[in-house]
PDB file of C-alpha atoms in Angstrom:
ATOM      1  CA  MET E 267     -63.435  24.511 -28.860  1.00  0.00           C
ATOM      2  CA  ARG E 268     -62.047  23.641 -25.898  1.00  0.00           C
ATOM      3  CA  HIS E 269     -63.731  22.691 -22.678  1.00  0.00           C
ATOM      4  CA  LEU E 270     -61.985  23.892 -19.735  1.00  0.00           C
ATOM      5  CA  PRO E 271     -63.021  23.363 -16.308  1.00  0.00           C
ATOM      6  CA  PRO E 272     -62.969  26.736 -14.346  1.00  0.00           C
ATOM      7  CA  LEU E 273     -59.804  28.404 -13.501  1.00  0.00           C
ATOM      8  CA  ALA E 274     -60.993  28.895 -10.008  1.00  0.00           C
ATOM      9  CA  ALA E 275     -61.288  25.257  -9.212  1.00  0.00           C
ATOM     10  CA  VAL E 276     -58.206  24.519 -10.759  1.00  0.00           C
ATOM     11  CA  ARG E 277     -56.223  26.897  -8.778  1.00  0.00           C
ATOM     12  CA  ALA E 278     -58.110  25.315  -5.903  1.00  0.00           C
ATOM     13  CA  PHE E 279     -56.887  21.337  -7.130  1.00  0.00           C
ATOM     14  CA  GLU E 280     -53.666  22.472  -7.555  1.00  0.00           C
ATOM     15  CA  ALA E 281     -52.459  24.180  -4.393  1.00  0.00           C
ATOM     16  CA  ALA E 282     -54.365  21.393  -2.489  1.00  0.00           C
ATOM     17  CA  ALA E 283     -52.342  18.967  -4.126  1.00  0.00           C
ATOM     18  CA  ARG E 284     -48.917  20.305  -3.385  1.00  0.00           C
ATOM     19  CA  HIS E 285     -50.051  21.078  -0.019  1.00  0.00           C
ATOM     20  CA  GLU E 286     -51.680  17.860   0.568  1.00  0.00           C
ATOM     21  CA  ASN E 287     -53.820  19.612   3.048  1.00  0.00           C
ATOM     22  CA  PHE E 288     -57.187  21.883   2.010  1.00  0.00           C
ATOM     23  CA  SER E 289     -56.242  24.418   5.064  1.00  0.00           C
ATOM     24  CA  GLN E 290     -52.865  25.318   3.828  1.00  0.00           C
ATOM     25  CA  ALA E 291     -54.227  25.797   0.286  1.00  0.00           C
ATOM     26  CA  ALA E 292     -56.793  28.098   1.616  1.00  0.00           C
ATOM     27  CA  ALA E 293     -53.914  30.514   3.450  1.00  0.00           C
ATOM     28  CA  GLU E 294     -52.138  30.469   0.012  1.00  0.00           C
ATOM     29  CA  LEU E 295     -55.021  31.646  -2.312  1.00  0.00           C
ATOM     30  CA  GLY E 296     -56.528  33.568   0.195  1.00  0.00           C
ATOM     31  CA  MET E 297     -59.842  31.609   0.745  1.00  0.00           C
ATOM     32  CA  THR E 298     -61.516  29.817   3.376  1.00  0.00           C
ATOM     33  CA  GLN E 299     -61.380  26.022   3.443  1.00  0.00           C
ATOM     34  CA  ALA E 300     -64.546  25.332   2.985  1.00  0.00           C
ATOM     35  CA  GLY E 301     -64.092  27.600  -0.149  1.00  0.00           C
ATOM     36  CA  VAL E 302     -61.362  25.626  -1.372  1.00  0.00           C
ATOM     37  CA  SER E 303     -63.427  22.118  -0.709  1.00  0.00           C
ATOM     38  CA  TYR E 304     -66.122  23.678  -3.205  1.00  0.00           C
ATOM     39  CA  GLN E 305     -64.170  24.335  -5.823  1.00  0.00           C
ATOM     40  CA  ILE E 306     -62.219  20.780  -5.850  1.00  0.00           C
ATOM     41  CA  ARG E 307     -66.089  19.231  -5.752  1.00  0.00           C
ATOM     42  CA  LEU E 308     -66.996  21.154  -8.676  1.00  0.00           C
ATOM     43  CA  LEU E 309     -64.035  19.948 -10.480  1.00  0.00           C
ATOM     44  CA  GLU E 310     -64.664  16.262  -9.003  1.00  0.00           C
ATOM     45  CA  GLU E 311     -68.273  16.643 -10.449  1.00  0.00           C
ATOM     46  CA  ARG E 312     -67.073  17.578 -13.716  1.00  0.00           C
ATOM     47  CA  LEU E 313     -64.995  14.705 -14.087  1.00  0.00           C
ATOM     48  CA  GLY E 314     -67.301  12.172 -12.660  1.00  0.00           C
ATOM     49  CA  LEU E 315     -64.194  10.803 -10.287  1.00  0.00           C
ATOM     50  CA  PRO E 316     -62.486  11.755  -6.995  1.00  0.00           C
ATOM     51  CA  LEU E 317     -59.204  13.820  -7.195  1.00  0.00           C
ATOM     52  CA  PHE E 318     -58.521  13.229  -3.570  1.00  0.00           C
ATOM     53  CA  VAL E 319     -58.890  10.735  -0.701  1.00  0.00           C
ATOM     54  CA  ARG E 320     -61.116  11.792   2.744  1.00  0.00           C
ATOM     55  CA  SER E 321     -60.429  10.378   5.930  1.00  0.00           C
ATOM     56  CA  LYS E 322     -60.820  11.843   9.340  1.00  0.00           C
ATOM     57  CA  ARG E 323     -57.876  13.847   9.893  1.00  0.00           C
ATOM     58  CA  ARG E 324     -56.285  14.492   6.164  1.00  0.00           C
ATOM     59  CA  VAL E 325     -56.720  14.270   2.690  1.00  0.00           C
ATOM     60  CA  THR E 326     -54.520  12.443   0.164  1.00  0.00           C
ATOM     61  CA  LEU E 327     -54.585  12.399  -3.540  1.00  0.00           C
ATOM     62  CA  SER E 328     -56.332   9.870  -5.198  1.00  0.00           C
ATOM     63  CA  ASP E 329     -54.201   7.629  -8.157  1.00  0.00           C
ATOM     64  CA  ALA E 330     -56.300  10.261 -10.903  1.00  0.00           C
ATOM     65  CA  GLY E 331     -55.598  13.084  -8.526  1.00  0.00           C
ATOM     66  CA  ARG E 332     -51.404  12.147  -8.373  1.00  0.00           C
ATOM     67  CA  LYS E 333     -51.866  11.847 -12.270  1.00  0.00           C
ATOM     68  CA  VAL E 334     -52.971  14.810 -12.995  1.00  0.00           C
ATOM     69  CA  ALA E 335     -51.449  16.905 -10.570  1.00  0.00           C
ATOM     70  CA  PRO E 336     -48.116  17.526 -12.214  1.00  0.00           C
ATOM     71  CA  LEU E 337     -49.354  18.201 -15.296  1.00  0.00           C
ATOM     72  CA  ILE E 338     -51.760  20.868 -14.072  1.00  0.00           C
ATOM     73  CA  SER E 339     -48.992  22.488 -12.091  1.00  0.00           C
ATOM     74  CA  ALA E 340     -47.186  22.479 -15.378  1.00  0.00           C
ATOM     75  CA  ALA E 341     -49.464  24.450 -17.243  1.00  0.00           C
ATOM     76  CA  LEU E 342     -50.417  27.002 -14.476  1.00  0.00           C
ATOM     77  CA  ASP E 343     -46.681  27.641 -15.127  1.00  0.00           C
ATOM     78  CA  GLY E 344     -46.880  28.156 -18.729  1.00  0.00           C
ATOM     79  CA  ILE E 345     -49.712  30.633 -17.987  1.00  0.00           C
ATOM     80  CA  SER E 346     -48.226  32.937 -15.419  1.00  0.00           C
ATOM     81  CA  GLU E 347     -45.084  32.640 -17.262  1.00  0.00           C
ATOM     82  CA  ALA E 348     -47.179  33.360 -20.772  1.00  0.00           C
ATOM     83  CA  PHE E 349     -48.550  36.826 -18.711  1.00  0.00           C
ATOM     84  CA  GLU E 350     -45.159  37.700 -17.203  1.00  0.00           C
ATOM     85  CA  SER E 351     -43.588  37.654 -20.640  1.00  0.00           C
ATOM     86  CA  VAL E 352     -46.266  40.324 -21.682  1.00  0.00           C
ATOM     87  CA  THR E 353     -46.439  42.477 -19.044  1.00  0.00           C
ATOM     88  CA  GLN E 354     -43.816  43.140 -15.722  1.00  0.00           C
ATOM     89  CA  GLU E 355     -41.680  40.855 -16.547  1.00  0.00           C
ATOM     90  CA  ASP E 356     -38.204  42.069 -18.220  1.00  0.00           C
ATOM     91  CA  ASP E 357     -35.167  39.746 -18.241  1.00  0.00           C
ATOM     92  CA  GLY E 358     -33.001  43.304 -17.643  1.00  0.00           C
ATOM     93  CA  VAL E 359     -34.507  44.394 -14.487  1.00  0.00           C
ATOM     94  CA  LEU E 360     -33.653  42.151 -11.269  1.00  0.00           C
ATOM     95  CA  THR E 361     -35.783  43.428  -8.349  1.00  0.00           C
ATOM     96  CA  ILE E 362     -34.625  42.131  -4.744  1.00  0.00           C
ATOM     97  CA  SER E 363     -36.531  42.318  -1.547  1.00  0.00           C
ATOM     98  CA  THR E 364     -35.117  41.776   1.974  1.00  0.00           C
ATOM     99  CA  ALA E 365     -35.115  42.825   5.436  1.00  0.00           C
ATOM    100  CA  GLN E 366     -33.725  46.734   6.470  1.00  0.00           C
ATOM    101  CA  THR E 367     -30.825  45.416   7.836  1.00  0.00           C
ATOM    102  CA  PHE E 368     -29.703  43.046   5.782  1.00  0.00           C
ATOM    103  CA  ALA E 369     -30.166  45.393   3.332  1.00  0.00           C
ATOM    104  CA  ALA E 370     -27.900  48.409   4.550  1.00  0.00           C
ATOM    105  CA  ASN E 371     -25.483  46.737   6.226  1.00  0.00           C
ATOM    106  CA  TRP E 372     -24.290  43.621   4.524  1.00  0.00           C
ATOM    107  CA  LEU E 373     -26.397  43.548   1.027  1.00  0.00           C
ATOM    108  CA  ALA E 374     -25.856  47.134  -0.514  1.00  0.00           C
ATOM    109  CA  PRO E 375     -22.333  47.705  -0.069  1.00  0.00           C
ATOM    110  CA  ARG E 376     -21.652  44.823  -1.962  1.00  0.00           C
ATOM    111  CA  LEU E 377     -24.265  44.851  -4.802  1.00  0.00           C
ATOM    112  CA  GLY E 378     -22.355  47.184  -6.868  1.00  0.00           C
ATOM    113  CA  ASN E 379     -19.988  44.332  -7.812  1.00  0.00           C
ATOM    114  CA  PHE E 380     -22.824  42.466  -9.240  1.00  0.00           C
ATOM    115  CA  GLN E 381     -23.190  45.107 -10.904  1.00  0.00           C
ATOM    116  CA  ILE E 382     -20.114  45.313 -12.296  1.00  0.00           C
ATOM    117  CA  GLU E 383     -20.171  41.636 -13.199  1.00  0.00           C
ATOM    118  CA  ARG E 384     -23.445  42.039 -14.860  1.00  0.00           C
ATOM    119  CA  PRO E 385     -23.846  45.384 -16.367  1.00  0.00           C
ATOM    120  CA  GLU E 386     -26.826  44.903 -18.422  1.00  0.00           C
ATOM    121  CA  LEU E 387     -28.908  44.103 -15.514  1.00  0.00           C
ATOM    122  CA  ALA E 388     -30.538  46.834 -13.996  1.00  0.00           C
ATOM    123  CA  VAL E 389     -30.699  46.019 -10.028  1.00  0.00           C
ATOM    124  CA  ARG E 390     -33.521  47.638  -8.107  1.00  0.00           C
ATOM    125  CA  LEU E 391     -33.222  46.443  -3.977  1.00  0.00           C
ATOM    126  CA  GLN E 392     -36.414  46.780  -2.489  1.00  0.00           C
ATOM    127  CA  THR E 393     -36.394  46.879   1.641  1.00  0.00           C
ATOM    128  CA  SER E 394     -39.421  45.263   4.045  1.00  0.00           C
ATOM    129  CA  GLU E 395     -39.764  43.502   7.440  1.00  0.00           C
ATOM    130  CA  ARG E 396     -43.000  41.486   5.629  1.00  0.00           C
ATOM    131  CA  LEU E 397     -42.961  38.170   3.292  1.00  0.00           C
ATOM    132  CA  VAL E 398     -42.644  38.707   0.060  1.00  0.00           C
ATOM    133  CA  ASP E 399     -46.067  37.422  -2.450  1.00  0.00           C
ATOM    134  CA  PHE E 400     -44.113  36.250  -5.687  1.00  0.00           C
ATOM    135  CA  ALA E 401     -47.788  36.067  -6.979  1.00  0.00           C
ATOM    136  CA  ARG E 402     -48.859  39.594  -6.056  1.00  0.00           C
ATOM    137  CA  ASP E 403     -45.625  41.779  -5.820  1.00  0.00           C
ATOM    138  CA  GLU E 404     -43.204  42.438  -9.075  1.00  0.00           C
ATOM    139  CA  VAL E 405     -40.313  41.035  -7.284  1.00  0.00           C
ATOM    140  CA  ASP E 406     -37.690  38.595  -9.007  1.00  0.00           C
ATOM    141  CA  VAL E 407     -36.231  36.907  -5.756  1.00  0.00           C
ATOM    142  CA  ALA E 408     -36.244  37.448  -2.021  1.00  0.00           C
ATOM    143  CA  ILE E 409     -33.707  37.191   0.508  1.00  0.00           C
ATOM    144  CA  ARG E 410     -36.303  36.305   3.756  1.00  0.00           C
ATOM    145  CA  MET E 411     -35.761  35.388   7.127  1.00  0.00           C
ATOM    146  CA  GLY E 412     -37.411  32.370   8.672  1.00  0.00           C
ATOM    147  CA  ALA E 413     -37.101  28.310   9.260  1.00  0.00           C
ATOM    148  CA  GLY E 414     -38.716  27.546   6.025  1.00  0.00           C
ATOM    149  CA  PRO E 415     -39.858  25.269   3.876  1.00  0.00           C
ATOM    150  CA  TRP E 416     -41.662  27.138   1.232  1.00  0.00           C
ATOM    151  CA  PRO E 417     -44.229  25.563  -0.779  1.00  0.00           C
ATOM    152  CA  GLY E 418     -43.109  26.536  -4.241  1.00  0.00           C
ATOM    153  CA  LEU E 419     -40.219  28.323  -3.836  1.00  0.00           C
ATOM    154  CA  CYS E 420     -36.560  27.275  -4.457  1.00  0.00           C
ATOM    155  CA  GLN E 421     -34.530  28.638  -0.930  1.00  0.00           C
ATOM    156  CA  HIS E 422     -30.860  28.606  -0.999  1.00  0.00           C
ATOM    157  CA  PHE E 423     -29.444  28.558   2.619  1.00  0.00           C
ATOM    158  CA  LEU E 424     -27.590  31.811   3.194  1.00  0.00           C
ATOM    159  CA  MET E 425     -26.489  32.272   6.980  1.00  0.00           C
ATOM    160  CA  ARG E 426     -27.737  31.764  10.445  1.00  0.00           C
ATOM    161  CA  LEU E 427     -29.067  34.903  12.499  1.00  0.00           C
ATOM    162  CA  HIS E 428     -26.642  35.661  15.822  1.00  0.00           C
ATOM    163  CA  ASN E 429     -26.057  37.997  18.158  1.00  0.00           C
ATOM    164  CA  THR E 430     -24.189  39.013  20.345  1.00  0.00           C
ATOM    165  CA  PRO E 431     -23.420  42.352  23.012  1.00  0.00           C
ATOM    166  CA  PHE E 432     -21.537  45.221  21.247  1.00  0.00           C
ATOM    167  CA  CYS E 433     -21.290  49.394  22.218  1.00  0.00           C
ATOM    168  CA  SER E 434     -18.963  51.881  22.078  1.00  0.00           C
ATOM    169  CA  PRO E 435     -15.010  52.490  23.706  1.00  0.00           C
ATOM    170  CA  ALA E 436     -16.108  55.611  25.859  1.00  0.00           C
ATOM    171  CA  PHE E 437     -19.713  53.428  26.885  1.00  0.00           C
ATOM    172  CA  ARG E 438     -17.873  50.410  27.880  1.00  0.00           C
ATOM    173  CA  ASP E 439     -15.251  52.598  29.880  1.00  0.00           C
ATOM    174  CA  ARG E 440     -17.675  55.008  31.592  1.00  0.00           C
ATOM    175  CA  HIS E 441     -19.771  51.995  33.183  1.00  0.00           C
ATOM    176  CA  ARG E 442     -16.870  50.002  34.058  1.00  0.00           C
ATOM    177  CA  ILE E 443     -18.726  46.693  31.865  1.00  0.00           C
ATOM    178  CA  GLU E 444     -16.140  43.611  32.490  1.00  0.00           C
ATOM    179  CA  ARG E 445     -18.298  40.458  33.078  1.00  0.00           C
ATOM    180  CA  PRO E 446     -21.540  39.274  31.736  1.00  0.00           C
ATOM    181  CA  GLU E 447     -23.509  40.170  34.648  1.00  0.00           C
ATOM    182  CA  ASP E 448     -22.963  43.688  33.840  1.00  0.00           C
ATOM    183  CA  LEU E 449     -25.318  43.841  31.583  1.00  0.00           C
ATOM    184  CA  LEU E 450     -27.532  43.768  33.919  1.00  0.00           C
ATOM    185  CA  ARG E 451     -27.259  47.167  35.329  1.00  0.00           C
ATOM    186  CA  VAL E 452     -26.144  48.997  32.317  1.00  0.00           C
ATOM    187  CA  PRO E 453     -29.095  50.762  29.856  1.00  0.00           C
ATOM    188  CA  ARG E 454     -29.420  47.859  27.016  1.00  0.00           C
ATOM    189  CA  LEU E 455     -31.208  49.090  23.629  1.00  0.00           C
ATOM    190  CA  SER E 456     -34.549  46.922  22.962  1.00  0.00           C
ATOM    191  CA  ALA E 457     -33.638  45.267  26.646  1.00  0.00           C
ATOM    192  CA  ASP E 458     -37.319  43.702  26.322  1.00  0.00           C
ATOM    193  CA  ASP E 459     -36.127  41.685  23.102  1.00  0.00           C
ATOM    194  CA  PRO E 460     -36.368  37.955  23.935  1.00  0.00           C
ATOM    195  CA  MET E 461     -33.056  37.839  22.283  1.00  0.00           C
ATOM    196  CA  TRP E 462     -31.456  39.300  24.875  1.00  0.00           C
ATOM    197  CA  ARG E 463     -33.000  36.515  27.397  1.00  0.00           C
ATOM    198  CA  THR E 464     -31.229  33.834  25.370  1.00  0.00           C
ATOM    199  CA  TRP E 465     -27.521  35.578  24.640  1.00  0.00           C
ATOM    200  CA  LEU E 466     -27.718  36.167  28.497  1.00  0.00           C
ATOM    201  CA  ARG E 467     -28.756  32.837  29.360  1.00  0.00           C
ATOM    202  CA  ALA E 468     -25.812  31.376  27.201  1.00  0.00           C
ATOM    203  CA  ALA E 469     -23.124  34.014  28.662  1.00  0.00           C
ATOM    204  CA  GLY E 470     -24.376  31.601  32.185  1.00  0.00           C
ATOM    205  CA  VAL E 471     -26.413  35.114  33.044  1.00  0.00           C
ATOM    206  CA  VAL E 472     -29.764  34.432  34.879  1.00  0.00           C
ATOM    207  CA  GLU E 473     -31.915  37.619  34.541  1.00  0.00           C
ATOM    208  CA  ALA E 474     -33.937  37.683  37.925  1.00  0.00           C
ATOM    209  CA  GLU E 475     -37.005  39.358  35.936  1.00  0.00           C
ATOM    210  CA  PRO E 476     -38.058  40.670  32.612  1.00  0.00           C
ATOM    211  CA  ALA E 477     -36.530  43.821  31.378  1.00  0.00           C
ATOM    212  CA  GLY E 478     -40.085  45.347  31.122  1.00  0.00           C
ATOM    213  CA  SER E 479     -40.491  48.135  28.765  1.00  0.00           C
ATOM    214  CA  ARG E 480     -38.430  51.178  29.866  1.00  0.00           C
ATOM    215  CA  GLY E 481     -35.373  52.451  28.368  1.00  0.00           C
ATOM    216  CA  ILE E 482     -34.856  52.715  24.261  1.00  0.00           C
ATOM    217  CA  ARG E 483     -36.610  50.106  22.246  1.00  0.00           C
ATOM    218  CA  LEU E 484     -35.766  50.293  18.387  1.00  0.00           C
ATOM    219  CA  ASP E 485     -37.631  48.379  15.575  1.00  0.00           C
ATOM    220  CA  SER E 486     -34.220  47.705  13.311  1.00  0.00           C
ATOM    221  CA  GLN E 487     -31.166  46.107  14.208  1.00  0.00           C
ATOM    222  CA  VAL E 488     -29.601  49.252  11.986  1.00  0.00           C
ATOM    223  CA  ALA E 489     -31.012  51.775  14.215  1.00  0.00           C
ATOM    224  CA  GLU E 490     -30.171  49.780  17.350  1.00  0.00           C
ATOM    225  CA  GLY E 491     -26.353  49.824  15.511  1.00  0.00           C
ATOM    226  CA  ASN E 492     -26.315  53.608  15.095  1.00  0.00           C
ATOM    227  CA  ALA E 493     -27.769  53.791  18.962  1.00  0.00           C
ATOM    228  CA  ALA E 494     -25.001  51.874  20.358  1.00  0.00           C
ATOM    229  CA  LEU E 495     -22.218  53.795  18.200  1.00  0.00           C
ATOM    230  CA  ALA E 496     -23.460  57.088  19.765  1.00  0.00           C
ATOM    231  CA  GLY E 497     -23.082  55.989  22.845  1.00  0.00           C
ATOM    232  CA  HIS E 498     -26.774  55.104  24.349  1.00  0.00           C
ATOM    233  CA  GLY E 499     -26.451  51.318  25.263  1.00  0.00           C
ATOM    234  CA  VAL E 500     -25.535  48.167  24.482  1.00  0.00           C
ATOM    235  CA  GLY E 501     -26.559  46.761  21.262  1.00  0.00           C
ATOM    236  CA  LEU E 502     -27.250  43.097  20.900  1.00  0.00           C
ATOM    237  CA  LEU E 503     -26.135  42.980  16.764  1.00  0.00           C
ATOM    238  CA  THR E 504     -24.765  40.616  14.389  1.00  0.00           C
ATOM    239  CA  PRO E 505     -21.174  40.549  13.992  1.00  0.00           C
ATOM    240  CA  LEU E 506     -20.446  40.362  10.726  1.00  0.00           C
ATOM    241  CA  TYR E 507     -23.753  43.411   9.730  1.00  0.00           C
ATOM    242  CA  TRP E 508     -21.181  45.722  11.065  1.00  0.00           C
ATOM    243  CA  ARG E 509     -17.750  44.735  10.766  1.00  0.00           C
ATOM    244  CA  SER E 510     -15.659  47.974   9.377  1.00  0.00           C
ATOM    245  CA  GLU E 511     -17.400  49.716  12.423  1.00  0.00           C
ATOM    246  CA  ILE E 512     -15.939  46.801  14.207  1.00  0.00           C
ATOM    247  CA  ALA E 513     -12.589  46.758  12.305  1.00  0.00           C
ATOM    248  CA  ASP E 514     -12.015  50.596  13.002  1.00  0.00           C
ATOM    249  CA  GLY E 515     -12.792  50.440  16.851  1.00  0.00           C
ATOM    250  CA  ARG E 516     -15.972  52.538  17.045  1.00  0.00           C
ATOM    251  CA  LEU E 517     -18.526  49.426  18.150  1.00  0.00           C
ATOM    252  CA  VAL E 518     -16.167  46.864  20.449  1.00  0.00           C
ATOM    253  CA  ARG E 519     -17.810  43.406  20.865  1.00  0.00           C
ATOM    254  CA  LEU E 520     -17.484  42.986  24.894  1.00  0.00           C
ATOM    255  CA  PHE E 521     -17.950  39.173  25.146  1.00  0.00           C
ATOM    256  CA  GLU E 522     -17.551  35.958  23.191  1.00  0.00           C
ATOM    257  CA  PRO E 523     -21.008  34.142  23.092  1.00  0.00           C
ATOM    258  CA  LEU E 524     -23.142  34.056  20.366  1.00  0.00           C
ATOM    259  CA  ALA E 525     -26.950  33.743  20.602  1.00  0.00           C
ATOM    260  CA  PHE E 526     -28.323  32.000  17.735  1.00  0.00           C
ATOM    261  CA  GLU E 527     -31.703  32.727  16.817  1.00  0.00           C
ATOM    262  CA  ARG E 528     -34.376  29.946  15.248  1.00  0.00           C
ATOM    263  CA  ALA E 529     -34.623  31.514  11.890  1.00  0.00           C
ATOM    264  CA  SER E 530     -31.843  32.107   9.169  1.00  0.00           C
ATOM    265  CA  MET E 531     -31.241  33.686   6.287  1.00  0.00           C
ATOM    266  CA  TRP E 532     -32.363  32.504   3.090  1.00  0.00           C
ATOM    267  CA  LEU E 533     -32.312  33.471  -0.870  1.00  0.00           C
ATOM    268  CA  VAL E 534     -36.056  32.158  -2.625  1.00  0.00           C
ATOM    269  CA  TYR E 535     -37.876  32.584  -5.759  1.00  0.00           C
ATOM    270  CA  PRO E 536     -40.668  30.966  -7.668  1.00  0.00           C
ATOM    271  CA  GLU E 537     -39.707  27.470  -8.246  1.00  0.00           C
ATOM    272  CA  HIS E 538     -41.126  27.784 -12.061  1.00  0.00           C
ATOM    273  CA  LYS E 539     -37.907  30.555 -12.618  1.00  0.00           C
ATOM    274  CA  ARG E 540     -35.241  29.012 -11.790  1.00  0.00           C
ATOM    275  CA  ALA E 541     -34.187  28.915 -15.044  1.00  0.00           C
ATOM    276  CA  ARG E 542     -34.302  32.613 -15.539  1.00  0.00           C
ATOM    277  CA  PRO E 543     -30.371  33.857 -16.701  1.00  0.00           C
ATOM    278  CA  LYS E 544     -30.966  36.885 -14.436  1.00  0.00           C
ATOM    279  CA  ILE E 545     -31.871  34.865 -10.921  1.00  0.00           C
ATOM    280  CA  ARG E 546     -29.077  32.278 -11.881  1.00  0.00           C
ATOM    281  CA  ALA E 547     -26.413  34.886 -11.910  1.00  0.00           C
ATOM    282  CA  PHE E 548     -27.378  36.443  -8.737  1.00  0.00           C
ATOM    283  CA  ARG E 549     -28.153  33.240  -7.286  1.00  0.00           C
ATOM    284  CA  LEU E 550     -23.988  32.682  -7.736  1.00  0.00           C
ATOM    285  CA  TRP E 551     -23.182  35.851  -7.237  1.00  0.00           C
ATOM    286  CA  LEU E 552     -24.544  35.630  -3.671  1.00  0.00           C
ATOM    287  CA  GLU E 553     -23.352  32.197  -2.860  1.00  0.00           C
ATOM    288  CA  ALA E 554     -19.596  33.502  -3.631  1.00  0.00           C
ATOM    289  CA  ALA E 555     -20.402  36.243  -1.707  1.00  0.00           C
ATOM    290  CA  VAL E 556     -21.374  34.339   1.501  1.00  0.00           C
ATOM    291  CA  ARG E 557     -18.704  31.582   0.704  1.00  0.00           C
ATOM    292  CA  ARG E 558     -15.751  34.983   1.224  1.00  0.00           C
ATOM    293  CA  GLU E 559     -17.787  35.912   4.594  1.00  0.00           C
ATOM    294  CA  ALA E 560     -17.462  32.517   5.569  1.00  0.00           C
ATOM    295  CA  GLU E 561     -13.806  32.765   5.078  1.00  0.00           C
ATOM    296  CA  LEU E 562     -14.273  35.060   7.956  1.00  0.00           C
ATOM    297  CA  GLY E 563     -16.140  32.829  10.405  1.00  0.00           C
ATOM    298  CA  PRO E 564     -17.399  31.657  12.345  1.00  0.00           C
ATOM    299  CA  ALA E 565     -17.823  28.975  10.985  1.00  0.00           C
ATOM    300  CA  GLU E 566     -21.380  27.620  12.590  1.00  0.00           C
ATOM    301  CA  VAL E 567     -23.147  31.105  11.092  1.00  0.00           C
ATOM    302  CA  PHE E 568     -22.742  29.427   8.030  1.00  0.00           C
ATOM    303  CA  THR E 569     -23.644  25.892   8.639  1.00  0.00           C
ATOM    304  CA  PRO E 570     -27.238  25.129   8.022  1.00  0.00           C
ATOM    305  CA  PRO E 571     -29.198  24.334  11.546  1.00  0.00           C
ATOM    306  CA  GLU E 572     -30.054  20.972  12.476  1.00  0.00           C
ATOM    307  CA  PRO E 573     -34.016  19.868  10.818  1.00  0.00           C
TER     308      PRO E 573
END
């Protein structure tokens, strides 16, 4: 008969050991910091030795904690994989989660090529603006916006988020937009978006006062791009999401400067799933697709930002 400590205490220790921070472990597990501390105390009392060295401002693993932590992580990964193998996990289905704009304007038009390369896989694409919880959601990989790092996840840089103003040719001609300063007197879509101020500053334009909440406010770049196509205003858009509309002249880029967001696009998935054939296949395909995109430039979009 195995004499095992409570699983709740083991999970609390494993998360706290990874972060070397009780608060971050609590956030990951959906517990309070006091709850994590209590579970670890139970484990230490059962073992009869400390797993952490506690000081006023931080906790660090003790020698015993450092010895056992990787073994516990591997054991929990094994438990997770064991249950996945007989429940929802299906190596014939690849479920991808990403934001609506990236899905609609970049990934979906290319995803058929991956399906042709891997016809044995059923590919499922879900869109959501929230971060995926891999422990709860039935998702294999996610393409997310952020700066990282994300503990427990493999993460692969794809591209930096960037924007510049676009509108329809008729809107540009009707409003005689010739200089960046002209954007202050024409309808801008989601004009209160902080990225507008960032772009204007990059173009050397000082906005006398914030745009406020007047005008059309949209909650996705897909909506802003379609509103710009319809001639309702100037949208701050990501050029590589709208290459076909730019190429056929339905959208015109007004000026050269790009405004970069602090966030980038990343492919992420749990570390313990890195060897799954379907995940490896998708990663290799996606990285190749991004390299082809990078050949069209600009280079700084595909260069990871400085940490």
